[in-house]
């Protein structure tokens, strides 16, 4: 019964996709023919991508975008994405598999920096160009690092908090898993932005472990404690939305609290929609880097030089630009 | 637990002075003993945060946050009583949570259809667990570990690794009628039975958890099926020889455990206002912990639903008390572990007897 709903939906999607394909085939057939004919200059390069964990909505979105953007480059063929399921050992062996298969370009989103470092060095020694996506490794032996700037995001969120509290006020911070690097940067940036604004105080801080129900529970406990909170800064959108639902459920006590999140995923359940619905006053796009990764892979395959470190800017998402940003990053119509 | 009571009372006439007094209060302590962990935590809560802790909203929120895991714990208790284990409940709940959110978001189904369907789905998974365990003779640890993986994989496939929100808006921008009523399953601030069950109504997750506890307490203590569950866990051979269909009992407890996981799914989705593909991850550990803290023995045949209820309250109220006192998150982990160990030791049924035994030789020396 449960498989049924999605099946019916994907059936409709499949029909639509087939129609689209039939249309596209007319245009695409020409290029396919020429590559099949063995045009020597136009070799197709295989790209292997090792993903830390498919089951996080952010990473699921990254995968979709990468598949979409990789298709835009004729010289790239993206192999099926390897999912490490948050397991370092599994990811190391998946990277080694790609090395064995002699992929032309390797993209890695490390689950954790240290355990993946030797595997990346192995790839580097096998003369495979490596793109590190999103999380860092502890070696220089790669071609390019692409990632967002969590410190900058935290800082912009802090500046937004200052703007949202012109008369000062109290802030509650719901932090990601304390041991993770994005958490540390998002916290540090935020605190730095508050420096010099003595009338704004962070009165509560808890670890929400990136999880939505934790955000709800923590907000309820803060309200029970009777702490006066004017604004909640959560290190990701799910925790912010979870906290918002707790405040909304608490009636008058939680009525005027403002919420800021991070991620800005263009999915129906994501932060951009939450901004449009007025649950959050703003969220900060944490760029997936998929577009840049595909471009860099194509350049590497063509033997071009690429930039060693590509830091991606965030975008502040408010009610004004939410719809445009959603359309720009929405993948539901672009890949199935 | 209760057998310590008459034992102690019988001897309490002997001895003199402090020892007599000590022994006289032992039976009184004995009757409270299985709740000592809970009493301890409530006492700490009142001592440190008084009215804030006892506030009805706070207690409702604390129990509500754990309700879905508490319901899982009831199912797991049934399985543990038959000397089995069910590691799949967290994944099954996650699957049901996703299924419920998709039924709402993609098919605009009403709550009264979603909840029974989710229970059926959970029961179907549980049935497979039961058949694997009893007919195919796969150890329940292995069978349900495999199911944990299977259900999670199906959950992720079905959802395409994306979370599905439960606050579904119609074309007019307002919540759809079905989404509105889905909120009553657990979205904070949405109570059921307003006017009927008190002026503010009752928070459904709390009602559901307590209801499930009462139903399964009655099944275990008042029905033949309940006695059979204890018999199968206590001594399967004797149970079989006395004419109990052990296979059927085992299949039934796994099916019920799955059904309860299915029942908990929509509650979790409504609480989080969203079903996450990772929802329910490691909830099986909390559920098993609640059962074991409540006195269930992993060896089977021993345990009660009241015990599991107390175990669940210990876990969630402890979390609440630490949160209200703004204890740092790192220390929370340490303190939670320590308190659970202390609670379990203090609740040991043989604790008082061993104290009594220590006191007895001491008295003889005094007399000599």
XYZ file of C-alpha atoms in Angstrom:
704
model
C 0.000 0.000 0.000
C 2.782 2.406 0.895
C 4.881 1.781 -2.136
C 1.703 2.464 -4.019
C 1.389 6.258 -3.571
C 4.889 7.008 -4.787
C 4.559 4.435 -7.562
C 1.490 6.126 -8.893
C 3.235 9.460 -8.677
C 6.403 8.265 -10.344
C 4.271 6.643 -13.018
C 2.919 10.042 -13.908
C 6.418 11.449 -13.745
C 7.670 8.638 -15.967
C 4.996 9.363 -18.552
C 5.940 13.012 -18.545
C 9.619 12.143 -18.706
C 9.049 9.802 -21.654
C 7.240 12.521 -23.525
C 10.037 14.955 -22.755
C 12.614 12.395 -23.808
C 10.872 11.782 -27.106
C 11.033 15.499 -27.763
C 14.600 15.789 -26.625
C 15.660 12.765 -28.646
C 15.114 14.700 -31.817
C 17.588 17.348 -30.764
C 20.003 15.048 -28.973
C 20.332 12.338 -31.591
C 22.813 14.308 -33.602
C 25.399 14.714 -30.856
C 24.990 11.084 -29.793
C 25.708 9.924 -33.312
C 28.846 11.957 -33.604
C 30.247 10.642 -30.308
C 29.370 7.065 -31.297
C 31.145 7.566 -34.562
C 34.339 7.777 -32.521
C 35.274 11.402 -32.768
C 38.810 11.090 -31.345
C 38.922 14.558 -29.782
C 35.654 14.058 -27.979
C 36.508 11.338 -25.495
C 34.037 10.803 -22.680
C 35.533 10.992 -19.210
C 34.110 8.931 -16.359
C 33.434 10.695 -13.069
C 33.114 8.817 -9.802
C 31.387 10.521 -6.889
C 31.636 9.268 -3.328
C 28.917 10.776 -1.140
C 29.078 10.728 2.674
C 25.407 9.936 3.243
C 22.509 9.971 0.789
C 19.878 10.038 3.515
C 20.321 13.691 4.454
C 17.939 15.891 2.455
C 20.801 18.356 1.763
C 22.960 15.594 0.287
C 20.071 14.050 -1.614
C 19.622 17.479 -3.194
C 23.359 17.701 -3.943
C 23.215 14.315 -5.711
C 20.294 15.417 -7.855
C 22.003 18.653 -8.799
C 25.255 16.911 -9.645
C 23.441 14.436 -11.907
C 21.693 17.333 -13.578
C 24.757 19.505 -14.099
C 27.032 16.623 -15.132
C 24.648 15.917 -18.018
C 25.236 19.419 -19.299
C 28.845 18.599 -20.131
C 29.221 16.320 -23.142
C 32.618 15.080 -22.053
C 31.428 13.784 -18.642
C 29.842 10.501 -17.705
C 28.850 10.344 -14.044
C 29.004 6.795 -12.660
C 26.322 5.744 -10.162
C 26.876 7.755 -6.968
C 28.435 5.709 -4.150
C 26.704 6.230 -0.802
C 28.945 5.731 2.240
C 25.966 5.832 4.617
C 27.932 7.851 7.191
C 30.506 5.072 7.458
C 34.172 6.080 7.053
C 35.388 2.571 6.313
C 32.748 2.095 3.644
C 33.665 5.401 2.041
C 37.376 4.553 1.975
C 36.653 1.307 0.158
C 34.298 3.072 -2.263
C 36.997 5.605 -3.102
C 39.451 2.744 -3.602
C 36.934 1.050 -5.901
C 36.810 4.158 -8.047
C 40.618 4.191 -8.169
C 40.562 0.521 -9.255
C 38.054 1.352 -11.976
C 40.474 4.072 -13.128
C 37.894 6.832 -13.228
C 39.072 9.987 -14.976
C 37.890 12.377 -12.269
C 37.049 11.583 -8.669
C 34.733 13.720 -6.532
C 34.618 13.071 -2.793
C 32.399 14.532 -0.086
C 34.241 13.141 2.931
C 32.206 11.838 5.835
C 35.087 12.891 8.112
C 38.397 14.525 7.177
C 40.972 12.257 8.839
C 39.835 8.765 7.799
C 39.397 9.815 4.164
C 42.771 11.537 3.830
C 44.831 8.418 2.965
C 42.281 7.301 0.364
C 42.381 10.708 -1.313
C 46.193 10.546 -1.322
C 46.004 7.130 -2.971
C 43.864 8.572 -5.749
C 46.280 11.442 -6.107
C 49.241 9.061 -6.400
C 47.355 7.142 -9.095
C 47.255 10.441 -11.025
C 43.483 10.753 -10.736
C 42.402 14.385 -10.339
C 40.340 14.730 -7.156
C 37.677 17.306 -6.330
C 36.887 17.636 -2.628
C 33.300 18.735 -2.219
C 31.852 20.374 0.897
C 34.040 18.895 3.652
C 37.807 19.181 3.885
C 40.565 16.559 3.974
C 43.952 16.813 5.690
C 46.146 16.802 2.615
C 47.005 19.143 -0.238
C 47.133 16.336 -2.753
C 43.937 17.176 -4.619
C 43.018 19.338 -7.566
C 40.289 21.514 -6.155
C 38.276 22.086 -3.006
C 34.737 23.379 -3.408
C 32.653 24.325 -0.411
C 30.522 26.886 1.321
C 31.858 29.188 4.002
C 30.162 28.278 7.252
C 31.878 31.054 9.165
C 30.571 33.626 6.696
C 27.082 32.125 6.892
C 27.127 32.313 10.692
C 28.332 35.888 10.497
C 25.594 36.951 8.091
C 23.013 35.219 10.285
C 24.388 37.203 13.220
C 24.147 40.442 11.289
C 20.542 39.594 10.407
C 19.850 38.959 14.087
C 21.247 42.383 14.942
C 19.021 43.934 12.295
C 15.957 42.034 13.514
C 16.524 43.227 17.084
C 17.003 47.001 16.740
C 16.252 47.547 20.434
C 18.413 44.672 21.592
C 17.123 41.391 22.945
C 17.744 37.815 23.950
C 18.833 35.080 21.577
C 18.562 31.296 21.866
C 21.023 29.278 19.813
C 20.261 25.707 18.758
C 23.537 24.210 17.676
C 24.321 21.322 15.367
C 26.199 18.245 16.519
C 28.883 19.842 18.700
C 31.723 17.743 17.291
C 31.161 18.791 13.678
C 33.111 21.498 11.915
C 30.132 23.299 10.278
C 28.622 23.657 13.753
C 31.788 25.263 15.109
C 32.062 27.708 12.209
C 28.370 28.640 12.222
C 28.602 29.316 15.945
C 31.823 31.333 15.746
C 30.640 33.504 12.864
C 27.405 34.285 14.667
C 29.121 35.209 17.922
C 31.624 37.415 16.088
C 28.795 39.302 14.399
C 27.226 40.025 17.788
C 30.445 41.554 19.114
C 29.976 45.219 19.939
C 26.224 44.794 20.321
C 26.038 44.515 24.067
C 22.272 44.837 24.118
C 21.925 41.503 22.316
C 22.700 38.510 24.484
C 22.760 34.798 23.751
C 20.847 33.618 26.815
C 20.340 29.962 25.901
C 22.458 27.446 23.994
C 21.710 23.782 23.372
C 22.896 21.032 21.081
C 20.087 20.069 18.698
C 22.153 17.478 16.796
C 20.774 18.839 13.469
C 17.425 17.103 14.223
C 13.953 18.595 13.908
C 12.335 16.865 16.957
C 15.290 17.983 19.092
C 14.594 21.581 18.054
C 10.987 21.187 19.206
C 11.965 19.655 22.543
C 14.635 22.250 23.310
C 12.315 25.164 22.516
C 9.657 23.710 24.821
C 12.191 23.428 27.635
C 13.339 27.018 27.137
C 9.753 28.240 27.288
C 9.161 26.140 30.411
C 12.243 27.652 32.021
C 10.616 31.022 31.483
C 13.576 32.430 29.610
C 12.586 35.470 27.596
C 13.731 34.835 24.047
C 13.239 37.230 21.157
C 15.061 35.356 18.430
C 16.191 31.788 17.844
C 19.202 31.063 15.672
C 19.352 27.411 14.625
C 22.305 25.920 12.774
C 20.000 24.310 10.207
C 16.459 24.748 8.931
C 14.947 21.534 10.356
C 15.912 22.560 13.920
C 14.596 26.084 13.304
C 11.306 24.746 11.942
C 11.047 22.287 14.844
C 11.585 25.092 17.364
C 9.106 27.307 15.539
C 6.403 24.647 15.771
C 7.001 24.402 19.537
C 6.711 28.172 19.914
C 3.603 28.292 17.731
C 2.059 25.595 19.910
C 2.837 27.444 23.133
C 0.412 30.261 22.390
C 1.106 33.757 23.680
C 4.444 32.772 25.255
C 5.979 31.956 21.898
C 4.084 34.347 19.686
C 6.668 37.037 18.982
C 9.790 34.910 18.696
C 11.674 35.202 15.402
C 13.550 32.301 13.827
C 16.617 32.156 11.593
C 17.820 28.952 9.945
C 20.522 27.773 7.561
C 20.484 25.509 4.449
C 17.734 26.972 2.259
C 16.897 23.743 0.489
C 14.576 24.079 -2.487
C 12.299 21.210 -1.505
C 8.658 21.428 -0.386
C 9.660 20.691 3.215
C 12.765 22.913 3.154
C 13.793 26.271 4.577
C 12.871 28.416 1.571
C 9.229 27.366 1.821
C 9.378 27.929 5.594
C 10.501 31.510 4.938
C 7.620 31.996 2.512
C 5.173 30.611 5.075
C 6.509 33.086 7.625
C 7.866 30.399 9.949
C 11.407 31.770 9.593
C 12.356 35.409 9.067
C 15.265 34.222 6.975
C 17.563 31.391 6.053
C 21.005 31.212 4.470
C 21.661 29.158 1.401
C 24.322 26.576 2.055
C 25.406 26.015 -1.531
C 25.782 22.391 -2.626
C 28.598 23.193 -5.034
C 27.230 20.662 -7.527
C 27.219 23.127 -10.424
C 30.816 24.164 -9.725
C 31.903 20.543 -9.242
C 30.539 19.530 -12.648
C 32.219 22.512 -14.290
C 35.533 21.800 -12.554
C 35.362 18.095 -13.450
C 34.811 18.985 -17.083
C 37.774 21.369 -17.050
C 40.009 18.820 -15.333
C 38.985 16.193 -17.880
C 39.914 18.572 -20.659
C 43.306 19.052 -19.040
C 42.698 22.663 -18.042
C 44.045 24.219 -14.880
C 41.493 24.834 -12.144
C 41.397 26.924 -9.019
C 42.658 25.064 -5.962
C 40.128 26.495 -3.535
C 36.673 27.575 -4.582
C 34.710 29.121 -1.740
C 31.052 29.549 -2.501
C 29.040 32.513 -1.353
C 25.813 32.175 0.530
C 22.587 33.939 -0.329
C 20.373 35.517 2.255
C 16.857 34.215 1.669
C 13.994 36.396 2.818
C 10.372 36.663 1.753
C 11.421 38.996 -1.066
C 13.671 36.631 -2.985
C 12.447 33.239 -1.745
C 10.368 32.351 -4.801
C 13.180 33.198 -7.235
C 15.763 31.214 -5.286
C 13.389 28.270 -5.033
C 12.899 28.213 -8.783
C 16.625 28.499 -9.384
C 17.531 25.467 -7.252
C 14.374 23.350 -7.592
C 15.431 20.050 -9.156
C 12.057 18.306 -9.144
C 11.276 19.348 -12.721
C 14.820 18.879 -13.981
C 15.743 15.344 -12.896
C 13.479 12.440 -12.043
C 9.719 -7.425 43.149
C 6.731 -7.990 45.344
C 7.917 -11.243 46.895
C 10.434 -9.355 49.018
C 7.556 -7.831 50.907
C 6.133 -10.797 52.880
C 9.655 -12.159 53.376
C 10.709 -9.056 55.188
C 7.498 -8.646 57.122
C 7.821 -12.191 58.514
C 11.153 -11.466 60.187
C 10.544 -7.921 61.190
C 9.455 -8.914 64.698
C 12.942 -10.189 65.595
C 15.868 -8.029 66.629
C 15.967 -4.840 68.607
C 16.780 -1.111 68.482
C 17.906 0.565 65.298
C 18.015 -2.680 63.414
C 14.358 -3.354 64.115
C 13.483 0.078 62.993
C 15.620 -0.305 59.900
C 13.940 -3.572 59.138
C 10.508 -2.175 59.768
C 10.903 0.489 57.121
C 12.396 -1.962 54.650
C 9.012 -3.408 53.590
C 7.669 0.089 53.173
C 10.678 0.901 51.034
C 10.123 -2.353 49.201
C 6.706 -1.353 47.965
C 8.141 1.854 46.537
C 11.341 0.300 45.405
C 10.431 -0.459 41.816
C 9.620 3.219 41.372
C 12.665 4.539 43.226
C 14.419 5.743 40.072
C 11.375 7.712 39.009
C 10.830 9.080 42.515
C 14.471 10.128 42.603
C 14.210 12.052 39.355
C 10.901 13.676 40.230
C 12.421 14.686 43.583
C 15.421 16.237 41.839
C 13.058 17.981 39.437
C 10.960 19.465 42.242
C 14.002 20.386 44.316
C 15.740 22.223 41.497
C 12.893 23.614 39.424
C 9.770 23.214 41.572
C 6.736 24.693 39.865
C 8.409 24.919 36.477
C 8.971 21.175 36.502
C 5.521 20.295 37.870
C 3.813 22.628 35.413
C 1.248 20.642 33.464
C 2.461 21.925 30.111
C 6.027 20.988 30.934
C 5.103 17.436 31.962
C 2.863 17.070 28.914
C 5.673 18.245 26.649
C 8.200 15.948 28.304
C 6.006 12.851 27.988
C 4.876 13.915 24.512
C 8.463 14.142 23.282
C 9.010 10.518 24.288
C 5.534 9.159 23.498
C 6.401 7.575 20.161
C 9.419 5.830 21.722
C 7.289 4.857 24.712
C 4.801 3.159 22.403
C 7.677 1.333 20.728
C 8.849 0.274 24.189
C 5.498 -1.414 24.890
C 5.847 -3.504 21.726
C 9.457 -4.312 22.530
C 8.416 -5.395 26.049
C 6.049 -7.996 24.579
C 8.874 -9.385 22.446
C 11.384 -9.313 25.317
C 8.905 -11.232 27.501
C 9.124 -14.121 25.032
C 12.938 -13.978 25.334
C 13.274 -12.307 21.934
C 14.395 -8.833 20.895
C 13.021 -6.407 18.304
C 15.667 -4.097 16.864
C 13.518 -3.065 13.910
C 10.969 -0.870 15.724
C 12.835 2.410 15.093
C 13.034 1.753 11.363
C 9.439 0.519 11.214
C 8.288 3.668 12.964
C 10.357 5.728 10.527
C 8.747 3.929 7.595
C 5.261 4.445 9.017
C 6.050 8.085 9.724
C 7.111 8.610 6.099
C 4.134 6.622 4.820
C 1.736 8.748 6.864
C 3.291 12.016 5.662
C 3.093 10.851 2.048
C -0.505 9.682 2.419
C -1.268 13.178 3.671
C 0.893 15.223 1.294
C 0.505 13.216 -1.920
C -2.975 11.767 -1.483
C -4.710 14.101 0.939
C -6.008 11.200 2.997
C -7.885 11.798 6.273
C -6.365 10.858 9.620
C -8.878 8.102 10.302
C -7.570 6.283 7.237
C -3.894 7.080 7.747
C -3.556 5.738 11.297
C -5.133 2.291 10.731
C -3.247 1.891 7.447
C 0.051 2.676 9.153
C -0.798 0.137 11.854
C -1.486 -2.447 9.150
C 1.802 -1.667 7.427
C 3.692 -1.990 10.706
C 1.885 -5.223 11.512
C 2.821 -6.646 8.106
C 6.508 -5.960 8.740
C 6.138 -7.407 12.238
C 4.477 -10.514 10.840
C 7.525 -11.084 8.649
C 9.751 -10.681 11.732
C 7.613 -13.232 13.561
C 7.630 -15.755 10.741
C 11.375 -15.369 10.265
C 11.959 -15.901 13.968
C 9.580 -18.747 14.697
C 9.187 -20.622 11.411
C 12.545 -20.029 9.745
C 14.232 -20.222 13.174
C 16.348 -17.122 12.600
C 17.483 -15.598 15.897
C 15.292 -12.591 16.576
C 18.387 -10.382 16.988
C 19.493 -11.220 13.442
C 16.008 -11.236 11.914
C 15.057 -7.830 13.285
C 18.500 -6.369 12.600
C 17.950 -7.372 8.970
C 14.466 -5.831 9.094
C 15.938 -2.630 10.556
C 18.031 -2.352 7.422
C 15.276 -3.412 5.005
C 12.660 -1.014 6.374
C 15.123 1.890 6.447
C 16.135 1.180 2.868
C 12.498 1.067 1.723
C 11.800 4.271 3.650
C 14.660 6.037 1.888
C 13.690 4.657 -1.516
C 10.055 5.611 -1.069
C 10.895 9.151 0.051
C 13.793 9.635 -2.377
C 15.811 10.695 0.705
C 13.776 13.854 1.099
C 11.805 14.898 4.107
C 8.062 15.314 3.616
C 6.262 18.056 5.504
C 2.911 17.512 7.190
C 1.729 21.120 7.141
C 0.256 20.836 3.657
C -1.284 24.002 2.253
C -4.128 24.043 -0.210
C -4.328 26.365 -3.225
C -5.697 29.130 -0.973
C -2.490 29.068 1.086
C -4.298 27.722 4.131
C -3.741 24.276 5.612
C -5.870 21.613 3.972
C -8.627 20.138 6.098
C -6.799 16.822 6.425
C -3.489 18.506 7.284
C -5.324 20.497 9.929
C -6.653 17.347 11.580
C -3.326 15.536 11.163
C -1.822 18.157 13.488
C -3.939 16.814 16.326
C -1.788 13.657 16.234
C 1.061 15.460 17.928
C 1.990 18.858 16.518
C 2.797 20.927 19.618
C -0.119 23.032 20.776
C -2.808 20.925 19.103
C -4.777 19.010 21.707
C -7.644 16.602 21.153
C -10.984 16.411 22.908
C -11.121 20.101 23.817
C -14.170 20.532 26.027
C -14.717 16.774 26.352
C -11.430 15.857 28.038
C -10.992 18.982 30.132
C -11.162 22.625 29.042
C -7.869 22.504 27.103
C -8.224 18.936 25.889
C -5.382 16.428 26.056
C -2.209 16.155 24.019
C -2.809 13.129 21.824
C 0.707 11.553 22.060
C 0.352 11.424 25.860
C -3.178 10.017 25.594
C -2.058 7.446 23.012
C 0.950 6.337 25.067
C -1.050 5.906 28.262
C -3.880 4.218 26.335
C -1.497 1.739 24.736
C 0.015 1.012 28.160
C -3.408 0.338 29.715
C -4.551 -1.916 26.859
C -1.401 -3.999 26.871
C -1.216 -4.105 30.658
C -4.704 -5.627 30.632
C -3.814 -8.051 27.851
C -0.735 -9.262 29.724
C -2.348 -9.506 33.154
C -5.927 -10.545 32.371
C -5.936 -12.728 29.276
C -4.877 -16.270 28.433
C -2.772 -14.849 25.618
C -0.926 -12.708 28.174
C -0.205 -15.727 30.374
C 1.003 -17.599 27.310
C 3.485 -14.812 26.533
C 5.013 -15.120 30.000
C 5.007 -18.918 29.735
C 6.786 -18.913 26.370
C 9.483 -16.595 27.688
C 9.852 -18.389 31.022
C 10.246 -21.874 29.644
C 9.388 -22.546 26.002
C 9.651 -26.324 26.346
C 7.278 -26.440 29.288
C 4.979 -24.053 27.452
C 4.930 -26.298 24.402
C 4.320 -29.422 26.505
C 1.407 -27.747 28.231
C -0.249 -27.218 24.872
C 0.655 -23.610 24.094
C 1.231 -22.909 20.401
C 4.630 -21.280 20.873
C 5.058 -20.465 17.185
C 1.784 -18.592 17.109
C 2.554 -16.638 20.288
C 5.935 -15.551 18.915
C 4.431 -14.503 15.582
C 1.725 -12.600 17.464
C 4.119 -10.598 19.667
C 6.276 -9.530 16.715
C 3.164 -8.566 14.754
C 1.871 -6.526 17.690
C 5.262 -4.854 18.110
C 5.238 -3.937 14.410
C 1.663 -2.701 14.670
C 2.579 -0.423 17.574
C 5.539 0.922 15.578
C 3.068 1.668 12.781
C 0.802 3.387 15.297
C 3.710 5.531 16.543
C 4.719 6.610 13.024
C 2.060 9.276 12.380
C 2.556 10.629 15.922
C 6.236 11.144 15.215
C 5.502 12.783 11.859
C 2.975 15.155 13.435
C 5.344 15.977 16.314
C 8.163 16.881 13.914
C 5.723 18.534 11.448
C 7.650 16.493 8.906
C 8.759 12.941 8.175
C 12.513 12.676 7.795
C 14.072 9.689 5.987
C 16.220 9.203 9.110
C 13.338 9.480 11.579
C 13.344 6.871 14.322
C 17.037 6.155 13.915
C 18.292 4.528 17.178
C 14.823 4.801 18.739
C 14.946 1.018 19.206
C 17.713 1.532 21.759
C 15.621 4.000 23.780
C 12.682 1.604 23.596
C 14.729 -1.359 24.794
C 16.299 0.801 27.507
C 12.853 1.839 28.786
C 11.764 -1.797 28.993
C 14.933 -2.959 30.733
C 15.049 -0.030 33.174
C 11.444 -0.952 33.954
C 12.554 -4.404 35.046
C 12.118 -6.520 31.917
C 14.679 -9.290 31.681
C 16.304 -9.905 28.302
C 16.277 -13.594 29.290
C 12.482 -13.522 28.944
C 9.491 -14.263 31.162
C 9.998 -11.251 33.406
C 8.718 -7.714 32.995
C 5.554 -5.644 33.084
C 4.001 -2.844 31.063
C 3.806 -0.706 34.205
C 7.544 -1.219 34.583
C 8.145 -0.144 30.994
C 5.921 2.901 31.518
C 8.017 3.842 34.550
C 11.196 3.217 32.565
C 10.003 5.522 29.801
C 9.091 8.218 32.339
C 12.538 7.928 33.932
C 14.257 8.482 30.589
C 12.171 11.423 29.447
C 11.808 13.213 32.800
C 15.544 12.891 33.364
C 16.116 14.558 30.007
C 13.590 17.233 30.957
C 15.098 17.957 34.380
C 18.592 18.271 32.915
C 17.280 20.538 30.158
C 15.351 22.771 32.571
C 18.518 23.167 34.634
C 20.512 24.071 31.523
C 23.101 21.383 32.208
C 25.734 21.389 29.462
C 25.034 18.919 26.685
C 28.239 16.969 27.190
C 27.577 16.456 30.892
C 23.964 15.551 30.164
C 25.204 12.432 28.404
C 27.380 11.451 31.364
C 24.706 12.169 33.969
C 22.006 10.336 32.000
C 24.164 7.222 31.871
C 25.017 7.384 35.581
C 21.437 7.969 36.736
C 20.156 5.082 34.660
C 22.727 2.759 36.252
C 21.885 4.031 39.753
C 18.147 3.707 39.111
C 18.483 0.145 37.872
C 20.639 -0.875 40.856
C 18.241 0.718 43.362
C 15.285 -0.952 41.693
C 16.794 -4.434 41.861
C 14.221 -6.715 43.513
C 16.954 -8.581 45.429
C 18.561 -5.394 46.754
C 16.527 -5.237 49.971
C 16.907 -8.947 50.602
C 20.662 -8.701 50.357
C 20.638 -5.752 52.768
C 18.485 -7.813 55.129
C 20.886 -10.738 54.864
C 23.768 -8.471 55.752
C 21.857 -7.167 58.747
C 20.994 -10.637 60.065
C 24.514 -11.888 60.951
C 25.261 -8.509 62.460
C 22.342 -9.000 64.869
C 23.656 -12.426 65.914
C 26.997 -10.914 66.807
C 25.221 -8.329 68.924
C 23.374 -11.011 70.854
C 26.549 -13.011 71.430
